Amino acid sequence: MSSPILEIKDLHAKVEDDDKEILKGVNLTLNGGEVHAIMGRNGSGKSTLSYILAGKDGYEVTGGQVLFKGEDLLEMEPDERAVAGLFLAFQYPTEIPGVATMTFLKTALNAQRKARGENELSTPDFMKAVREAAGNLDISSDMLKRALNVGFSGGEKKRAEILQMALLEPTLCVLDETDSGLDIDALKTVSDGVNSLRSPDRAMLVITHYQRLLNHIVPDYVHVFADGRIVESGDRELALELEQKGYAAFDGKAA
Amino acid sequence: MQDAIKLSPAEQTLLGHLRDAGDDVAAQRFEQSGLPNRRVEEYHYSDLKMLLRAVPEARAALVEQPGTTVAFDGVARITIANGALVAPSGLPEGLTVTIEKAGPTTGSDPMAQINAALAGEAVRIAVAPGADVTLHIDRRTEGEAALSADQVAIEVGKGAKAFVVETFGGSDAAHMVNAATSLTVADEANATHVQIDRQALAVTQFVNNRYELGANANLRTLTVNTGAGFNRVNVFGHFGGGDTHADFGGLNLLEGKQHADITLDVTHAVPDTTSSELFKSVCRGDAKGIFQGKINVAKDAQKSDAKMMSQGLLLSEGAEIHTKPELEIFADDVICGHGATCGELDDSALFYLMSRGIPRVEAEAMLIRAFLDELFDPLDNEPVTEYLETIVGDWLAAAAASEGK
């Protein structure tokens, strides 16, 4: 059997200038083809986990290990992680004035291809790939002409994240509250986009605090995250149970 | 009358040049005041008495075959080398170039006064009324280290349209260049003036720009300091006719120990005029970028509208950016504002770009280009914008190379 895509072993972490531990021993393994959902309250440390996986500054890992396809992920720079096949769909995608969306997409795609020793994509091939992916996500050409994420609505930002994911073809997709700020139609469009990327060579980690998203992106495993660690794991049914009983039943705190 | 002060060796040399030029009034004035120091408000961040350690003994002499800083595709070029006009050819219709005696300066700026005393001749460029021209003025200082002073006077006739790009370049000797450019924009005329410093690092440069605006006119300026080790650019703007708008812009793109200072003084002297001022500094190494901007609104200049913005990007611990906006308003029905920002590259933007596989150096370059776009985009002249982008690209590549990445 091939090695897992992601192995998180007893991961402890804190904010750099603060002694308070945020992650308190996370254990999680994702194999190819699997979709895992992490559910938890606001402030339980879910987003911190996603930032640490992607390599954002400002956090300090105090213990444990993260292996990405057998390699030490925590040793890599954020761009190296992306080249290795990790993609984080941001909860709040950053607006970058002055950087055209198309220029950004082409730079990112070709930077990854170059780092992997592949040829850069020609402009017509690139345009074709973008048009196809954009069409599937109801992204207008007008949106692509704007500066990156600038003036995008909440829904447009999330769709743009999935567009990038589709173009970059990562092996691990981490979706951080991709459902927040989406109306019902947009949720369906985005979920369809994510589902079309499900494949045996790819794993997904879907972070959310609502069950609703999981009606569209049906996970193989569900984990309840509380106070910096996974407190309960199960299948799809766990998410439904969680919705009925509330988080208090799992983390012992009042709702 | 004040007593003569003790002059430094550099000041002594400069005084000698003023005497040689035969301008006794200027020489006497200089002997009494010397170079401006930090106590002179306009030179607070560029204390010339401290900073100017040497002035070349030689005056720039005539050169036979000056080089070319850059050739803009399809754009007519006039070369002024070591202060002398190189006989121009192939000038577009509607453009007249003549040489006349250098004009006296109209302001009180000491370096502009020195320019007026030293520049023997002025190159006068007239754009005929109604004409539409694009022109490159290639100002060069060639040969061994020398003191060079020259003047260009551009007159854009009524209803004419002119795009003028000036470049400063030359040999890599330790020249001291003192240049003056005046641009008169007649009624209903439209002018763009781009000035690009491509001097060698050893050069010390002073540039005095004076803009005089008529009624119903439009002006856009951009001055870019990036080559010379020391650069001081004065920008004087004067609105003399109503319904006129001007956008003043500038950039200090610096590294190493470079020092560049843009000091702006704009006067809305008549009613119904508007202006914007956008000045940016990008500094790395131990470089120092300075912008001082003063907007004056005269008593009768009602409905003046001016928006001044200064933005700085610090790319290293040792870099410095100083910015000082001033408003002096004597009219009561005006809209004037100023803002200033200064900081490092946005961490979250950098992380976002890197999280998509873009290496740090390239991500930083994208953000720096994005920061500068606002200055280059409105020029609406492809060869010039491309040239500026090449300069920025080379600057970024040099930065990346020196960081060993």
Short mmCIF file of N, CA and C in Angstrom, two decimals, chain B residues 38 78 128 141 147 180 195 252 293 312-313 328 355:
data_model
loop_
_atom_site.label_atom_id
_atom_site.label_comp_id
_atom_site.label_asym_id
_atom_site.label_seq_id
_atom_site.Cartn_x
_atom_site.Cartn_y
_atom_site.Cartn_z
N ARG B 38 20.72 71.80 7.26
CA ARG B 38 19.46 71.24 7.77
C ARG B 38 18.54 72.29 8.41
N ILE B 78 16.14 64.64 -28.84
CA ILE B 78 17.07 65.76 -28.80
C ILE B 78 18.12 65.41 -27.76
N ALA B 128 4.22 74.15 -31.32
CA ALA B 128 3.30 75.10 -31.96
C ALA B 128 1.87 74.90 -31.48
N THR B 141 25.85 63.67 -19.43
CA THR B 141 27.09 64.25 -18.93
C THR B 141 28.18 63.22 -19.21
N LEU B 147 31.58 69.42 -13.51
CA LEU B 147 30.37 70.13 -13.10
C LEU B 147 29.64 70.55 -14.36
N ALA B 180 17.97 72.34 -15.09
CA ALA B 180 16.71 73.02 -14.88
C ALA B 180 15.80 72.75 -16.09
N GLN B 195 10.40 62.25 -16.28
CA GLN B 195 11.82 62.52 -16.10
C GLN B 195 12.44 61.29 -15.44
N ASN B 252 11.08 57.54 -5.82
CA ASN B 252 12.47 57.29 -5.43
C ASN B 252 12.62 55.78 -5.33
N GLY B 293 6.24 67.85 0.44
CA GLY B 293 5.27 68.42 -0.49
C GLY B 293 4.52 69.55 0.17
N GLY B 312 5.42 55.03 1.17
CA GLY B 312 6.77 54.48 1.23
C GLY B 312 6.77 52.99 1.47
N LEU B 313 7.73 52.33 0.85
CA LEU B 313 7.89 50.90 1.03
C LEU B 313 9.33 50.64 1.47
N GLU B 328 -0.83 75.14 2.92
CA GLU B 328 -0.96 76.52 3.36
C GLU B 328 -2.11 77.13 2.59
N SER B 355 1.73 30.80 -1.03
CA SER B 355 0.95 29.58 -0.80
C SER B 355 0.45 28.99 -2.12
#
